[in-house]
Short mmCIF file of C-alpha atoms in Angstrom, two decimals:
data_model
loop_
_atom_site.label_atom_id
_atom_site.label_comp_id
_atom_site.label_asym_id
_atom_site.label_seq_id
_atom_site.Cartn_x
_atom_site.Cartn_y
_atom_site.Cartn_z
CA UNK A 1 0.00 0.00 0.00
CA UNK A 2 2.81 2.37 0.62
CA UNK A 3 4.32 1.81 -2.60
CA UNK A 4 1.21 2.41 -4.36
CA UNK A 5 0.77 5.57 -2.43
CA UNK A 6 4.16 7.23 -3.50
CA UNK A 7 3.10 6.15 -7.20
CA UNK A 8 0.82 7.78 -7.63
CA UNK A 9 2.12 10.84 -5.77
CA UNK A 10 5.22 10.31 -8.18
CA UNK A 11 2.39 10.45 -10.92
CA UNK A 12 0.93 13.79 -9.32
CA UNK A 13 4.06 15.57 -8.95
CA UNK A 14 5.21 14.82 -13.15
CA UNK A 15 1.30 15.62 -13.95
CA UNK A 16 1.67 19.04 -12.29
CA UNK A 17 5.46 19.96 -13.39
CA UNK A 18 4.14 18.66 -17.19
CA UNK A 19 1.32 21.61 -16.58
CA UNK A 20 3.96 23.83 -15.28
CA UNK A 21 6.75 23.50 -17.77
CA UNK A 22 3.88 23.47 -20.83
CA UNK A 23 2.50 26.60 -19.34
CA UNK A 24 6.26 28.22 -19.26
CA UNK A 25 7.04 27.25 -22.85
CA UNK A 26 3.98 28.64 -24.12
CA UNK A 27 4.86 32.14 -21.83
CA UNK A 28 8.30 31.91 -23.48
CA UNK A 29 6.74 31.38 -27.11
CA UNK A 30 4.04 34.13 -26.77
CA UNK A 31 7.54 36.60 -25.56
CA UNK A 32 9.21 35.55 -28.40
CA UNK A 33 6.15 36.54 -30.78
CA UNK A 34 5.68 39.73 -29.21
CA UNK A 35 9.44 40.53 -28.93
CA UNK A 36 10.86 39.31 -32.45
CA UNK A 37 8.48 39.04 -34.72
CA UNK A 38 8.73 41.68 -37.36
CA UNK A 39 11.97 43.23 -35.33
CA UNK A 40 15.28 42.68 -35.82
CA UNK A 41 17.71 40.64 -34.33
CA UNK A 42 18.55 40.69 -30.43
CA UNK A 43 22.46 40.84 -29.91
CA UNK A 44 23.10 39.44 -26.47
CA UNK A 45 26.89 38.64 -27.28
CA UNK A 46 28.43 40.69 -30.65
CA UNK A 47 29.75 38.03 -32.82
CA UNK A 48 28.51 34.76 -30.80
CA UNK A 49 25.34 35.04 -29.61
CA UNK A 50 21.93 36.94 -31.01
CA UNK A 51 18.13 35.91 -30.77
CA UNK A 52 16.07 35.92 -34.06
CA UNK A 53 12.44 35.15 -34.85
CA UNK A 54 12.34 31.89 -37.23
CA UNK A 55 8.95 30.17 -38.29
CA UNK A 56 9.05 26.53 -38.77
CA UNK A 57 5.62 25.98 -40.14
CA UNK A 58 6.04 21.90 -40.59
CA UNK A 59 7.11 19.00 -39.30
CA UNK A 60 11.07 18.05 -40.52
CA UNK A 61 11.79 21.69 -41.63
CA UNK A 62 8.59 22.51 -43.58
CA UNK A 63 8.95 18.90 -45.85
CA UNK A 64 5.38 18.22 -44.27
CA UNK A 65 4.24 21.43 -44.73
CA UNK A 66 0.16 21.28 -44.39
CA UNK A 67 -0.02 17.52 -44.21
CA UNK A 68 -2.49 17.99 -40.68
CA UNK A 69 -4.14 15.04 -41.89
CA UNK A 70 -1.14 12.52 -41.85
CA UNK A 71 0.23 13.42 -38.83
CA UNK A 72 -3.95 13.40 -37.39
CA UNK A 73 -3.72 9.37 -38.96
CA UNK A 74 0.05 8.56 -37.44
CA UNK A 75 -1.66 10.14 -34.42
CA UNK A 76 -4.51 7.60 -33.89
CA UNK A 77 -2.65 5.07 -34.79
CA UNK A 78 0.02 5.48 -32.58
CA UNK A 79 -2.40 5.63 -29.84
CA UNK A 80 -4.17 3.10 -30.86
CA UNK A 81 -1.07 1.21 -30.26
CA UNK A 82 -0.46 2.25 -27.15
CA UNK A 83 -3.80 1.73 -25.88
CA UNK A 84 -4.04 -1.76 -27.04
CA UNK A 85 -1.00 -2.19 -25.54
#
C-alpha cells in the first residue's frame, strides 16, 4: 500500500510539473512573438550570440508542410497502439 501511495504521488508531482513546464514554454513562445516578430535581431553577445524570430511551419523543416491530416492518422494510430498495448 505504501508503494502504491508514493506512485501515484510520483504520478501527481510529473502531472503538475508537465502543466507547469507546458505553461512556461507557451509564456516563453508568446515573448518571443511579441518581442521578435517583425523586429530585428537581439544581440546578447556581438559576434557569438543573437536571438532571431524563425517560423518553422512543418514537421522536418517545412517537408510536411500542411499535411495535418497525416500526422492526425500517425496520431490515432500510434495511440491506438499504445492503448491496445
Amino acid at each position: 500500500m505504501v508503494k502504491n501511495k508514493k506512485t501515484i504521488q510520483f504520478i501527481g508531482v510529473d502531472c503538475i510539473l508537465m502543466v507547469i513546464l507546458t505553461l512556461l514554454d507557451q509564456w516563453t513562445k508568446s515573448l518571443v512573438v511579441h518581442h521578435l516578430k517583425d523586429q530585428s535581431d537581439i544581440i546578447l553577445i556581438p559576434g557569438i550570440f543573437r536571438l532571431h524570430y524563425l517560423e518553422n511551419r512543418g514537421a522536418a523543416f517545412g517537408i510536411l508542410q500542411g499535411q495535418k491530416i497525416l500526422f492526425v492518422i500517425i496520431t490515432i494510430a500510434i495511440l491506438a497502439v499504445i492503448f491496445y498495448v
